mmCIF file of C-alpha atoms in Angstrom:
data_model
loop_
_atom_site.group_PDB
_atom_site.id
_atom_site.type_symbol
_atom_site.label_atom_id
_atom_site.label_comp_id
_atom_site.label_asym_id
_atom_site.label_seq_id
_atom_site.Cartn_x
_atom_site.Cartn_y
_atom_site.Cartn_z
ATOM 1 C CA MET T 23 108.488 97.843 116.451
ATOM 2 C CA CYS T 24 107.442 100.605 118.682
ATOM 3 C CA ILE T 25 104.102 101.352 117.149
ATOM 4 C CA LYS T 26 105.760 104.959 117.069
ATOM 5 C CA THR T 27 107.757 104.150 114.143
ATOM 6 C CA LEU T 28 105.317 103.087 112.385
ATOM 7 C CA PRO T 29 103.301 104.918 108.452
ATOM 8 C CA THR T 30 100.668 107.769 110.514
ATOM 9 C CA VAL T 31 97.674 109.473 108.608
ATOM 10 C CA ASP T 32 97.533 112.737 110.365
ATOM 11 C CA GLY T 33 99.973 112.341 113.278
ATOM 12 C CA VAL T 34 97.515 108.421 113.937
ATOM 13 C CA PRO T 35 99.742 105.454 113.203
ATOM 14 C CA LEU T 36 98.832 104.017 110.505
ATOM 15 C CA LEU T 37 98.050 100.245 111.906
ATOM 16 C CA ILE T 38 94.723 101.652 113.489
ATOM 17 C CA PRO T 39 92.507 102.262 111.247
ATOM 18 C CA PHE T 40 94.114 99.771 109.507
ATOM 19 C CA SER T 41 92.710 97.552 112.113
ATOM 20 C CA LEU T 42 89.304 99.066 112.296
ATOM 21 C CA ALA T 43 88.826 98.850 108.804
ATOM 22 C CA ALA T 44 89.791 95.736 108.600
ATOM 23 C CA ILE T 45 87.105 95.415 111.257
ATOM 24 C CA THR T 46 84.811 96.664 109.846
ATOM 25 C CA MET T 47 84.895 94.539 106.834
ATOM 26 C CA ALA T 48 86.078 91.102 108.811
ATOM 27 C CA ALA T 49 82.051 92.168 110.316
ATOM 28 C CA ALA T 50 79.951 92.734 107.211
ATOM 29 C CA SER T 51 82.012 89.332 105.917
ATOM 30 C CA PHE T 52 79.128 87.940 108.806
ATOM 31 C CA GLY T 53 76.227 89.826 108.516
ATOM 32 C CA ALA T 54 77.660 91.010 111.286
ATOM 33 C CA LEU T 55 77.985 94.870 110.475
ATOM 34 C CA PRO T 56 74.977 97.196 111.087
ATOM 35 C CA LYS T 57 72.648 98.296 108.573
ATOM 36 C CA ASP T 58 72.706 102.116 109.975
ATOM 37 C CA MET T 59 75.084 105.002 110.338
ATOM 38 C CA LEU T 60 77.148 102.777 112.347
ATOM 39 C CA GLY T 61 77.910 100.376 109.353
ATOM 40 C CA GLY T 62 77.996 102.654 107.417
ATOM 41 C CA LEU T 63 80.674 105.411 108.511
ATOM 42 C CA ALA T 64 81.792 102.948 109.826
ATOM 43 C CA VAL T 65 82.509 101.583 106.226
ATOM 44 C CA ILE T 66 83.735 105.186 104.410
ATOM 45 C CA VAL T 67 85.592 106.862 107.281
ATOM 46 C CA GLY T 68 87.917 103.168 107.689
ATOM 47 C CA LEU T 69 88.397 103.536 103.838
ATOM 48 C CA GLY T 70 88.622 107.276 103.183
ATOM 49 C CA MET T 71 91.714 107.247 106.062
ATOM 50 C CA LEU T 72 93.661 104.409 103.867
ATOM 51 C CA LEU T 73 93.211 105.702 100.609
ATOM 52 C CA GLY T 74 92.496 108.907 100.846
ATOM 53 C CA PRO T 75 96.800 108.878 101.505
ATOM 54 C CA LEU T 76 97.734 106.654 99.273
ATOM 55 C CA GLY T 77 95.725 108.878 96.443
ATOM 56 C CA ASN T 78 98.037 111.857 97.587
ATOM 57 C CA ARG T 79 101.443 109.427 97.996
ATOM 58 C CA LEU T 80 101.013 107.428 94.413
ATOM 59 C CA PRO T 81 103.192 109.150 91.426
ATOM 60 C CA LEU T 82 100.864 110.057 88.750
ATOM 61 C CA ILE T 83 97.644 109.689 90.294
ATOM 62 C CA SER T 84 98.780 112.874 93.246
ATOM 63 C CA ARG T 85 99.509 115.076 90.369
ATOM 64 C CA ILE T 86 95.216 114.943 88.990
ATOM 65 C CA GLY T 87 93.330 114.593 92.272
ATOM 66 C CA GLY T 88 95.107 112.534 94.143
ATOM 67 C CA GLY T 89 93.057 110.922 97.304
ATOM 68 C CA ALA T 90 89.626 112.277 96.122
ATOM 69 C CA LEU T 91 90.092 110.264 92.604
ATOM 70 C CA THR T 92 91.587 107.306 94.373
ATOM 71 C CA CYS T 93 88.718 107.513 97.216
ATOM 72 C CA LEU T 94 86.014 107.804 94.649
ATOM 73 C CA MET T 95 87.808 105.398 91.758
ATOM 74 C CA ILE T 96 88.666 102.428 93.617
ATOM 75 C CA PRO T 97 85.455 101.975 95.820
ATOM 76 C CA SER T 98 83.903 101.975 92.267
ATOM 77 C CA LEU T 99 86.144 99.780 91.375
ATOM 78 C CA LEU T 100 85.790 97.444 93.630
ATOM 79 C CA VAL T 101 81.801 97.176 93.549
ATOM 80 C CA TYR T 102 81.930 96.430 89.663
ATOM 81 C CA LEU T 103 84.685 93.498 90.620
ATOM 82 C CA GLY T 104 82.235 91.806 93.103
ATOM 83 C CA ALA T 105 84.748 92.688 96.223
ATOM 84 C CA PHE T 106 82.338 93.907 98.780
ATOM 85 C CA ASN T 107 79.259 92.248 99.713
ATOM 86 C CA ASP T 108 75.427 93.194 100.502
ATOM 87 C CA GLU T 109 75.740 94.136 103.964
ATOM 88 C CA THR T 110 78.469 96.331 103.638
ATOM 89 C CA LEU T 111 76.888 98.396 100.534
ATOM 90 C CA ALA T 112 73.795 97.885 102.313
ATOM 91 C CA ALA T 113 74.762 99.899 105.326
ATOM 92 C CA VAL T 114 75.813 102.492 102.950
ATOM 93 C CA THR T 115 73.579 102.740 100.809
ATOM 94 C CA LEU T 116 71.296 103.425 104.499
ATOM 95 C CA LEU T 117 73.516 106.115 105.202
ATOM 96 C CA MET T 118 74.278 108.574 101.651
ATOM 97 C CA LYS T 119 71.032 107.884 100.654
ATOM 98 C CA GLN T 120 68.612 107.383 102.823
ATOM 99 C CA ALA T 121 70.420 109.300 105.317
ATOM 100 C CA ASN T 122 71.709 111.580 103.622
ATOM 101 C CA PHE T 123 75.317 112.396 104.550
ATOM 102 C CA LEU T 124 76.234 113.835 100.518
ATOM 103 C CA TYR T 125 73.857 116.779 101.736
ATOM 104 C CA LEU T 126 74.541 117.122 105.244
ATOM 105 C CA VAL T 127 78.410 117.768 103.645
ATOM 106 C CA ILE T 128 76.600 119.916 101.072
ATOM 107 C CA ALA T 129 75.101 121.523 103.323
ATOM 108 C CA VAL T 130 77.562 122.647 105.140
ATOM 109 C CA LEU T 131 79.889 123.168 102.337
ATOM 110 C CA VAL T 132 77.568 125.769 100.862
ATOM 111 C CA VAL T 133 76.609 127.764 104.561
ATOM 112 C CA GLY T 134 79.888 128.004 106.326
ATOM 113 C CA SER T 135 81.807 129.350 102.682
ATOM 114 C CA ILE T 136 78.691 132.407 102.627
ATOM 115 C CA LEU T 137 78.787 133.040 106.407
ATOM 116 C CA GLY T 138 83.124 133.509 106.043
ATOM 117 C CA MET T 139 82.167 135.394 103.215
ATOM 118 C CA HIS T 140 83.473 139.510 102.586
ATOM 119 C CA ARG T 141 80.021 140.783 101.344
ATOM 120 C CA ALA T 142 81.147 142.827 98.840
ATOM 121 C CA THR T 143 83.730 139.780 97.421
ATOM 122 C CA MET T 144 80.215 137.478 98.213
ATOM 123 C CA VAL T 145 78.194 139.851 95.574
ATOM 124 C CA SER T 146 81.042 140.287 92.999
ATOM 125 C CA ALA T 147 81.782 136.812 92.601
ATOM 126 C CA LEU T 148 78.406 136.110 92.218
ATOM 127 C CA VAL T 149 77.942 138.523 89.244
ATOM 128 C CA ARG T 150 80.978 137.321 87.763
ATOM 129 C CA ILE T 151 80.434 133.189 87.544
ATOM 130 C CA PHE T 152 77.664 133.319 85.021
ATOM 131 C CA PRO T 153 80.326 135.130 82.196
ATOM 132 C CA PRO T 154 82.565 132.233 82.101
ATOM 133 C CA LEU T 155 79.089 129.721 82.814
ATOM 134 C CA VAL T 156 77.299 130.553 79.923
ATOM 135 C CA ILE T 157 81.058 130.944 77.215
ATOM 136 C CA GLY T 158 82.365 127.852 78.969
ATOM 137 C CA THR T 159 78.608 126.289 78.206
ATOM 138 C CA ALA T 160 78.919 127.159 74.370
ATOM 139 C CA ALA T 161 82.169 125.854 73.840
ATOM 140 C CA ALA T 162 81.555 123.272 76.108
ATOM 141 C CA ILE T 163 78.341 121.456 72.732
ATOM 142 C CA VAL T 164 80.765 123.119 70.430
ATOM 143 C CA ALA T 165 84.078 121.113 71.320
ATOM 144 C CA GLY T 166 81.843 118.308 71.967
ATOM 145 C CA LEU T 167 80.179 117.971 68.519
ATOM 146 C CA ALA T 168 83.447 118.796 66.401
ATOM 147 C CA VAL T 169 84.971 115.625 67.625
ATOM 148 C CA ALA T 170 82.295 113.140 68.752
ATOM 149 C CA MET T 171 82.009 113.654 64.941
ATOM 150 C CA ALA T 172 85.448 114.160 63.571
ATOM 151 C CA PHE T 173 84.809 110.146 64.717
ATOM 152 C CA GLY T 174 82.170 109.053 62.632
ATOM 153 C CA TYR T 175 78.975 110.454 65.982
ATOM 154 C CA GLU T 176 75.727 111.877 64.075
ATOM 155 C CA ALA T 177 75.586 115.080 64.991
ATOM 156 C CA GLN T 178 71.867 114.631 66.698
ATOM 157 C CA ARG T 179 73.371 112.001 68.789
ATOM 158 C CA ALA T 180 76.377 113.265 70.101
ATOM 159 C CA PHE T 181 74.200 116.369 71.063
ATOM 160 C CA PHE T 182 71.472 114.568 72.882
ATOM 161 C CA TYR T 183 72.997 110.802 74.453
ATOM 162 C CA ILE T 184 77.442 112.679 74.475
ATOM 163 C CA VAL T 185 77.654 116.521 75.618
ATOM 164 C CA VAL T 186 73.695 116.517 77.267
ATOM 165 C CA PRO T 187 74.211 114.332 79.502
ATOM 166 C CA ILE T 188 77.288 116.086 80.683
ATOM 167 C CA ILE T 189 76.876 119.434 81.108
ATOM 168 C CA GLY T 190 72.673 118.195 82.794
ATOM 169 C CA GLY T 191 73.441 119.080 86.612
ATOM 170 C CA GLY T 192 73.914 114.689 87.440
ATOM 171 C CA VAL T 193 71.755 112.464 88.088
ATOM 172 C CA GLY T 194 69.146 113.241 89.539
ATOM 173 C CA GLU T 195 68.338 116.380 88.471
ATOM 174 C CA GLY T 196 69.268 115.873 84.655
ATOM 175 C CA VAL T 197 69.616 112.062 82.747
ATOM 176 C CA ILE T 198 66.579 111.358 85.225
ATOM 177 C CA PRO T 199 64.546 114.215 83.881
ATOM 178 C CA LEU T 200 66.121 114.000 80.504
ATOM 179 C CA SER T 201 65.203 109.906 80.040
ATOM 180 C CA ALA T 202 61.683 111.170 80.782
ATOM 181 C CA ALA T 203 62.434 114.017 77.904
ATOM 182 C CA TYR T 204 63.410 111.641 75.675
ATOM 183 C CA ALA T 205 60.666 109.132 76.542
ATOM 184 C CA SER T 206 57.832 110.724 76.075
ATOM 185 C CA ALA T 207 59.583 112.384 72.214
ATOM 186 C CA THR T 208 60.694 110.117 70.749
ATOM 187 C CA GLY T 209 58.340 106.933 73.036
ATOM 188 C CA GLY T 210 60.346 103.698 74.193
ATOM 189 C CA VAL T 211 60.862 103.152 78.086
ATOM 190 C CA ALA T 212 62.867 105.803 79.914
ATOM 191 C CA GLY T 213 65.354 102.890 81.729
ATOM 192 C CA ASP T 214 66.616 102.179 78.543
ATOM 193 C CA TYR T 215 67.589 106.098 77.644
ATOM 194 C CA VAL T 216 69.260 106.271 81.256
ATOM 195 C CA ALA T 217 71.961 103.155 80.228
ATOM 196 C CA GLN T 218 72.251 105.321 77.889
ATOM 197 C CA LEU T 219 72.901 108.909 79.371
ATOM 198 C CA MET T 220 75.038 107.384 82.230
ATOM 199 C CA PRO T 221 77.981 106.753 79.967
ATOM 200 C CA ALA T 222 79.046 109.912 78.892
ATOM 201 C CA ALA T 223 78.013 111.324 82.497
ATOM 202 C CA ILE T 224 79.900 109.488 84.124
ATOM 203 C CA ILE T 225 83.136 109.804 82.238
ATOM 204 C CA GLY T 226 82.930 113.551 82.536
ATOM 205 C CA ASN T 227 82.619 113.820 85.881
ATOM 206 C CA ILE T 228 86.044 111.347 86.027
ATOM 207 C CA VAL T 229 88.192 114.028 83.888
ATOM 208 C CA ALA T 230 86.580 117.283 85.754
ATOM 209 C CA ILE T 231 87.935 115.656 88.459
ATOM 210 C CA ALA T 232 91.737 114.677 86.828
ATOM 211 C CA SER T 233 90.893 118.741 85.575
ATOM 212 C CA ALA T 234 90.672 119.793 89.142
ATOM 213 C CA GLY T 235 93.596 118.120 89.897
ATOM 214 C CA VAL T 236 95.843 119.906 87.049
ATOM 215 C CA LEU T 237 94.754 123.412 87.729
ATOM 216 C CA ARG T 238 95.508 122.489 91.248
ATOM 217 C CA ARG T 239 99.758 122.273 90.571
ATOM 218 C CA LEU T 240 98.907 124.865 88.605
ATOM 219 C CA GLY T 241 98.036 127.229 90.731
ATOM 220 C CA GLU T 242 100.907 125.733 92.443
ATOM 221 C CA ARG T 243 103.205 127.108 89.583
ATOM 222 C CA ARG T 244 101.615 129.965 88.789
ATOM 223 C CA PRO T 245 99.907 131.517 92.190
ATOM 224 C CA GLU T 246 98.595 134.284 90.392
ATOM 225 C CA LEU T 247 95.810 132.654 88.630
ATOM 226 C CA ASP T 248 95.315 130.837 91.900
ATOM 227 C CA GLY T 249 92.718 132.918 93.947
ATOM 228 C CA GLY T 250 93.081 129.643 96.883
ATOM 229 C CA GLY T 251 89.283 129.840 96.463
ATOM 230 C CA ALA T 252 89.233 133.927 96.172
ATOM 231 C CA LEU T 253 86.807 134.457 92.431
ATOM 232 C CA VAL T 254 87.375 137.758 93.063
ATOM 233 C CA LYS T 255 90.886 140.045 92.473
ATOM 234 C CA SER T 256 89.896 141.853 95.241
ATOM 235 C CA GLY T 257 92.746 141.426 97.527
ATOM 236 C CA ALA T 258 90.100 139.254 100.030
ATOM 237 C CA ARG T 259 90.295 135.407 101.446
ATOM 238 C CA PRO T 260 88.038 133.319 102.170
ATOM 239 C CA ALA T 261 87.419 134.025 105.206
ATOM 240 C CA VAL T 262 87.168 129.490 106.443
ATOM 241 C CA ALA T 263 89.811 128.888 104.704
ATOM 242 C CA SER T 264 91.447 128.423 108.541
ATOM 243 C CA ALA T 265 90.194 126.854 111.110
ATOM 244 C CA PRO T 266 88.380 129.004 113.798
ATOM 245 C CA PRO T 267 90.742 129.221 116.911
ATOM 246 C CA GLU T 268 89.975 126.230 120.824
ATOM 247 C CA ASP T 269 88.059 127.586 123.214
ATOM 248 C CA SER T 270 87.053 126.452 126.132
ATOM 249 C CA ASP T 271 83.373 127.099 124.198
ATOM 250 C CA ALA T 272 84.052 125.207 121.562
ATOM 251 C CA PRO T 273 81.519 122.101 122.039
ATOM 252 C CA ALA T 274 78.650 123.512 122.402
ATOM 253 C CA SER T 275 79.769 125.712 119.014
ATOM 254 C CA ILE T 276 79.587 122.958 117.546
ATOM 255 C CA ALA T 277 76.244 122.296 118.396
ATOM 256 C CA LEU T 278 75.176 125.806 117.453
ATOM 257 C CA GLY T 279 76.906 124.920 114.376
ATOM 258 C CA VAL T 280 75.045 121.696 112.702
ATOM 259 C CA LEU T 281 71.479 123.172 114.105
ATOM 260 C CA THR T 282 72.259 126.556 112.577
ATOM 261 C CA VAL T 283 73.608 124.633 109.083
ATOM 262 C CA CYS T 284 70.444 121.670 109.359
ATOM 263 C CA GLY T 285 67.703 124.223 110.918
ATOM 264 C CA ALA T 286 68.563 126.665 106.795
ATOM 265 C CA PHE T 287 68.189 123.417 104.901
ATOM 266 C CA VAL T 288 65.089 122.861 106.761
ATOM 267 C CA PHE T 289 63.751 125.830 105.607
ATOM 268 C CA ALA T 290 65.132 125.465 101.952
ATOM 269 C CA THR T 291 62.692 122.729 101.748
ATOM 270 C CA LEU T 292 60.069 124.477 103.267
ATOM 271 C CA LEU T 293 61.154 127.405 100.469
ATOM 272 C CA GLU T 294 60.563 124.591 97.841
ATOM 273 C CA HIS T 295 57.464 123.442 98.292
ATOM 274 C CA LEU T 296 56.991 127.177 97.648
ATOM 275 C CA VAL T 297 58.265 128.391 95.847
ATOM 276 C CA HIS T 298 58.900 125.212 93.610
ATOM 277 C CA LEU T 299 63.299 125.492 93.322
ATOM 278 C CA PRO T 300 65.262 122.500 94.719
ATOM 279 C CA ALA T 301 66.063 123.610 98.242
ATOM 280 C CA PRO T 302 69.760 123.418 97.785
ATOM 281 C CA VAL T 303 69.377 126.077 95.627
ATOM 282 C CA LEU T 304 67.262 128.210 97.938
ATOM 283 C CA LEU T 305 69.908 127.326 100.793
ATOM 284 C CA ILE T 306 72.506 129.466 98.546
ATOM 285 C CA VAL T 307 69.702 131.855 98.676
ATOM 286 C CA THR T 308 68.323 132.115 102.078
ATOM 287 C CA ALA T 309 71.983 132.082 102.966
ATOM 288 C CA VAL T 310 73.611 134.531 101.297
ATOM 289 C CA VAL T 311 70.770 136.814 101.648
ATOM 290 C CA VAL T 312 71.813 136.666 105.736
ATOM 291 C CA LYS T 313 74.407 136.818 104.952
ATOM 292 C CA LEU T 314 74.532 140.555 103.366
ATOM 293 C CA VAL T 315 71.324 141.843 105.790
ATOM 294 C CA GLY T 316 73.871 141.248 108.605
ATOM 295 C CA VAL T 317 71.810 139.156 111.211
ATOM 296 C CA VAL T 318 73.376 136.748 111.709
ATOM 297 C CA PRO T 319 75.553 136.951 115.528
ATOM 298 C CA VAL T 320 79.225 136.817 115.359
ATOM 299 C CA ALA T 321 78.446 134.177 117.612
ATOM 300 C CA VAL T 322 76.687 131.664 114.959
ATOM 301 C CA GLU T 323 79.036 132.265 111.899
ATOM 302 C CA ARG T 324 82.097 131.339 114.143
ATOM 303 C CA ALA T 325 79.375 128.451 115.383
ATOM 304 C CA VAL T 326 79.255 127.265 111.590
ATOM 305 C CA ARG T 327 83.275 127.716 110.167
ATOM 306 C CA ALA T 328 83.746 125.040 112.800
ATOM 307 C CA VAL T 329 81.763 122.472 111.684
ATOM 308 C CA TYR T 330 82.580 123.891 108.211
ATOM 309 C CA SER T 331 86.457 123.422 110.045
ATOM 310 C CA VAL T 332 85.456 119.292 110.616
ATOM 311 C CA ILE T 333 83.445 118.484 107.718
ATOM 312 C CA ALA T 334 86.072 120.084 105.433
ATOM 313 C CA ARG T 335 88.835 118.116 106.561
ATOM 314 C CA HIS T 336 88.338 114.987 108.337
ATOM 315 C CA PHE T 337 85.491 113.756 105.573
ATOM 316 C CA ILE T 338 85.426 114.484 102.729
ATOM 317 C CA GLN T 339 87.807 111.720 101.689
ATOM 318 C CA PRO T 340 84.950 109.549 103.975
ATOM 319 C CA THR T 341 81.742 111.148 101.579
ATOM 320 C CA MET T 342 84.333 110.497 98.687
ATOM 321 C CA VAL T 343 84.220 106.834 99.638
ATOM 322 C CA GLY T 344 80.566 107.180 99.567
ATOM 323 C CA LEU T 345 80.628 108.380 96.205
ATOM 324 C CA GLY T 346 82.001 105.459 94.826
ATOM 325 C CA LEU T 347 80.559 102.709 97.085
ATOM 326 C CA VAL T 348 76.103 104.098 95.634
ATOM 327 C CA TYR T 349 76.844 107.091 92.893
ATOM 328 C CA LEU T 350 79.425 105.806 90.815
ATOM 329 C CA PRO T 351 78.320 102.840 88.605
ATOM 330 C CA MET T 352 81.318 101.779 87.125
ATOM 331 C CA SER T 353 79.647 99.237 85.060
ATOM 332 C CA SER T 354 78.082 102.175 82.934
ATOM 333 C CA VAL T 355 80.974 103.173 81.326
ATOM 334 C CA VAL T 356 82.915 99.581 80.509
ATOM 335 C CA GLY T 357 80.450 98.570 78.360
ATOM 336 C CA VAL T 358 80.853 101.561 76.490
ATOM 337 C CA LEU T 359 83.819 102.376 76.669
ATOM 338 C CA SER T 360 86.000 103.273 73.166
ATOM 339 C CA PRO T 361 88.852 105.893 71.884
ATOM 340 C CA GLY T 362 86.009 108.639 70.226
ATOM 341 C CA TYR T 363 84.001 108.097 73.354
ATOM 342 C CA VAL T 364 86.538 108.964 75.633
ATOM 343 C CA ALA T 365 87.549 111.752 73.622
ATOM 344 C CA ALA T 366 84.154 113.666 72.675
ATOM 345 C CA CYS T 367 83.347 113.333 76.419
ATOM 346 C CA ALA T 368 87.000 114.776 77.406
ATOM 347 C CA ALA T 369 86.344 117.532 74.693
ATOM 348 C CA VAL T 370 82.902 119.265 76.582
ATOM 349 C CA VAL T 371 85.020 119.500 80.223
ATOM 350 C CA LEU T 372 87.792 120.368 78.655
ATOM 351 C CA ALA T 373 85.844 122.869 76.532
ATOM 352 C CA MET T 374 84.603 124.573 79.358
ATOM 353 C CA VAL T 375 87.866 124.540 81.627
ATOM 354 C CA SER T 376 89.488 126.926 78.909
ATOM 355 C CA ALA T 377 86.860 129.086 78.503
ATOM 356 C CA GLY T 378 86.377 128.847 82.576
ATOM 357 C CA LEU T 379 90.770 129.947 82.822
ATOM 358 C CA LEU T 380 90.281 132.837 79.724
ATOM 359 C CA VAL T 381 86.897 134.946 80.103
ATOM 360 C CA GLY T 382 88.006 134.163 84.399
ATOM 361 C CA ARG T 383 91.187 136.202 83.199
ATOM 362 C CA LEU T 384 89.359 139.379 81.018
ATOM 363 C CA ILE T 385 87.210 140.004 83.597
ATOM 364 C CA ARG T 386 89.463 140.243 86.393
ATOM 365 C CA MET T 387 88.733 136.944 88.368
ATOM 366 C CA TYR T 388 91.181 134.931 89.547
ATOM 367 C CA PRO T 389 91.643 132.008 86.494
ATOM 368 C CA ILE T 390 91.670 128.646 88.174
ATOM 369 C CA ASP T 391 89.102 129.360 90.688
ATOM 370 C CA ALA T 392 86.962 130.790 87.089
ATOM 371 C CA ALA T 393 88.306 127.499 85.747
ATOM 372 C CA LEU T 394 86.632 124.933 89.056
ATOM 373 C CA VAL T 395 83.519 126.516 89.408
ATOM 374 C CA THR T 396 82.621 126.428 85.268
ATOM 375 C CA VAL T 397 83.703 122.575 85.111
ATOM 376 C CA CYS T 398 81.409 122.190 87.533
ATOM 377 C CA HIS T 399 78.243 122.524 85.632
ATOM 378 C CA SER T 400 80.081 119.165 84.237
ATOM 379 C CA GLY T 401 79.931 117.212 86.946
ATOM 380 C CA LEU T 402 77.135 114.735 88.426
ATOM 381 C CA GLY T 403 75.057 117.086 90.637
ATOM 382 C CA GLY T 404 75.803 117.635 94.121
ATOM 383 C CA THR T 405 78.085 114.366 93.978
ATOM 384 C CA GLY T 406 80.406 115.790 91.638
ATOM 385 C CA ASP T 407 80.478 119.613 93.628
ATOM 386 C CA VAL T 408 81.871 117.257 96.091
ATOM 387 C CA ALA T 409 84.569 115.647 94.089
ATOM 388 C CA ILE T 410 86.052 118.312 92.118
ATOM 389 C CA LEU T 411 86.060 120.699 94.102
ATOM 390 C CA SER T 412 87.819 117.749 96.400
ATOM 391 C CA ALA T 413 90.521 116.694 94.256
ATOM 392 C CA SER T 414 91.396 121.135 93.832
ATOM 393 C CA ASP T 415 91.022 121.699 97.529
ATOM 394 C CA ARG T 416 88.854 124.350 96.670
ATOM 395 C CA MET T 417 85.477 123.497 99.771
ATOM 396 C CA ASN T 418 85.059 126.849 100.101
ATOM 397 C CA LEU T 419 83.926 127.268 95.866
ATOM 398 C CA MET T 420 80.989 125.299 97.083
ATOM 399 C CA PRO T 421 78.620 128.033 97.000
ATOM 400 C CA PHE T 422 78.968 129.437 93.375
ATOM 401 C CA ALA T 423 79.633 125.534 92.365
ATOM 402 C CA GLN T 424 76.040 124.650 93.195
ATOM 403 C CA ILE T 425 74.928 126.900 91.040
ATOM 404 C CA SER T 426 76.766 125.947 87.903
ATOM 405 C CA THR T 427 75.692 122.878 88.038
ATOM 406 C CA ARG T 428 72.047 123.658 89.546
ATOM 407 C CA ILE T 429 71.357 126.997 87.424
ATOM 408 C CA GLY T 430 72.972 125.327 84.597
ATOM 409 C CA GLY T 431 71.453 121.678 84.526
ATOM 410 C CA VAL T 432 68.316 122.971 84.537
ATOM 411 C CA CYS T 433 69.348 125.402 81.906
ATOM 412 C CA THR T 434 70.864 122.892 79.711
ATOM 413 C CA VAL T 435 67.692 120.554 80.602
ATOM 414 C CA VAL T 436 64.740 122.566 79.684
ATOM 415 C CA SER T 437 66.329 122.814 76.591
ATOM 416 C CA ALA T 438 66.686 119.680 75.441
ATOM 417 C CA ALA T 439 63.910 118.400 76.282
ATOM 418 C CA ALA T 440 62.383 121.187 73.910
ATOM 419 C CA LEU T 441 64.666 120.804 70.866
ATOM 420 C CA ILE T 442 64.795 116.494 71.008
ATOM 421 C CA ARG T 443 60.397 117.067 69.941
ATOM 422 C CA VAL T 444 62.180 119.731 66.906
ATOM 423 C CA TRP T 445 65.470 117.360 66.014
ATOM 424 C CA GLN T 446 65.238 114.074 65.487
#
């Protein structure tokens, strides 16, 4: 059979990524997989090129998240079943955690999105994301408590162990500080509370990803509700929606774009020590300020958009594989699965989606995009934002998603830590 007649992925015969992924897995089984970025990238890119197209072709999965959901859930399930050896997981863990590949992806998406926006549209969107976020959070609390109590949960238990971890901003920014606060207020060991909080956060994130896929389908059927990544109905669309034109300066431009993104994140990390806010939030503030002031040369903006285009087009699904392997412990979910528990978690997320749609429409935002930003509050921090926006094909909403997740999460954690001392 001629290789040109085989199924293709992005124009490449499927046999090629399949063979390279097989070689990577074979190397891992013989203990020859490098425990560094090379080994980690070989694993996640190989699996991402195979699982992503598979998810986009499956009859039901393709309608509720497609490749993003497949790339996230199948690796997590395989880890739970023991399909990956320690060599493979060590290489991916080093890439995703020690080398912080996830934050590189988020930084590129944030800076690239902001520098590609129209100034007036950006300001209007930043102001308007808070009403659906606040109302969505209130709706999520009410819905989560109502459904959980209908299944026999006590209100206190439902609030602190189902609702709060879902809207707490992820693991590092939500579950971990919440567990410490709960242990301090009620006694016990923080690690025990982590085990109780994680399942709700994970199930909520899965429901949010599926909801994002459904919202994307709704936008295809009702284009008047869909801004394609633009939040405010102003007629302007995000400039980063298409790739920059090819030219002879492309290699130098990409190098400059990488330097700009990394330099911006390093600057945000420096500010973190001075103003004691998370670096990802300060990265957004920095990018917004320089965009508003207009000090970034056109050549630099084009360079950052070039890097954005590469990451958004080719590295999101591999990143999802890395998240599934390292950040999504399926074992935490399996032990607590019950109809009532899942229904309560789903109610929290669906209430946020509904609030985003309704409030967004009332204040002249694109309802689908407003709902996507709002539902990011129920994701697993930066991990969840990447997954949700990948399922909806809205990576240019990353700055607003980060605001929803980070600010919403911080407010939730602080409020819950104070409330648990009086409501026990």
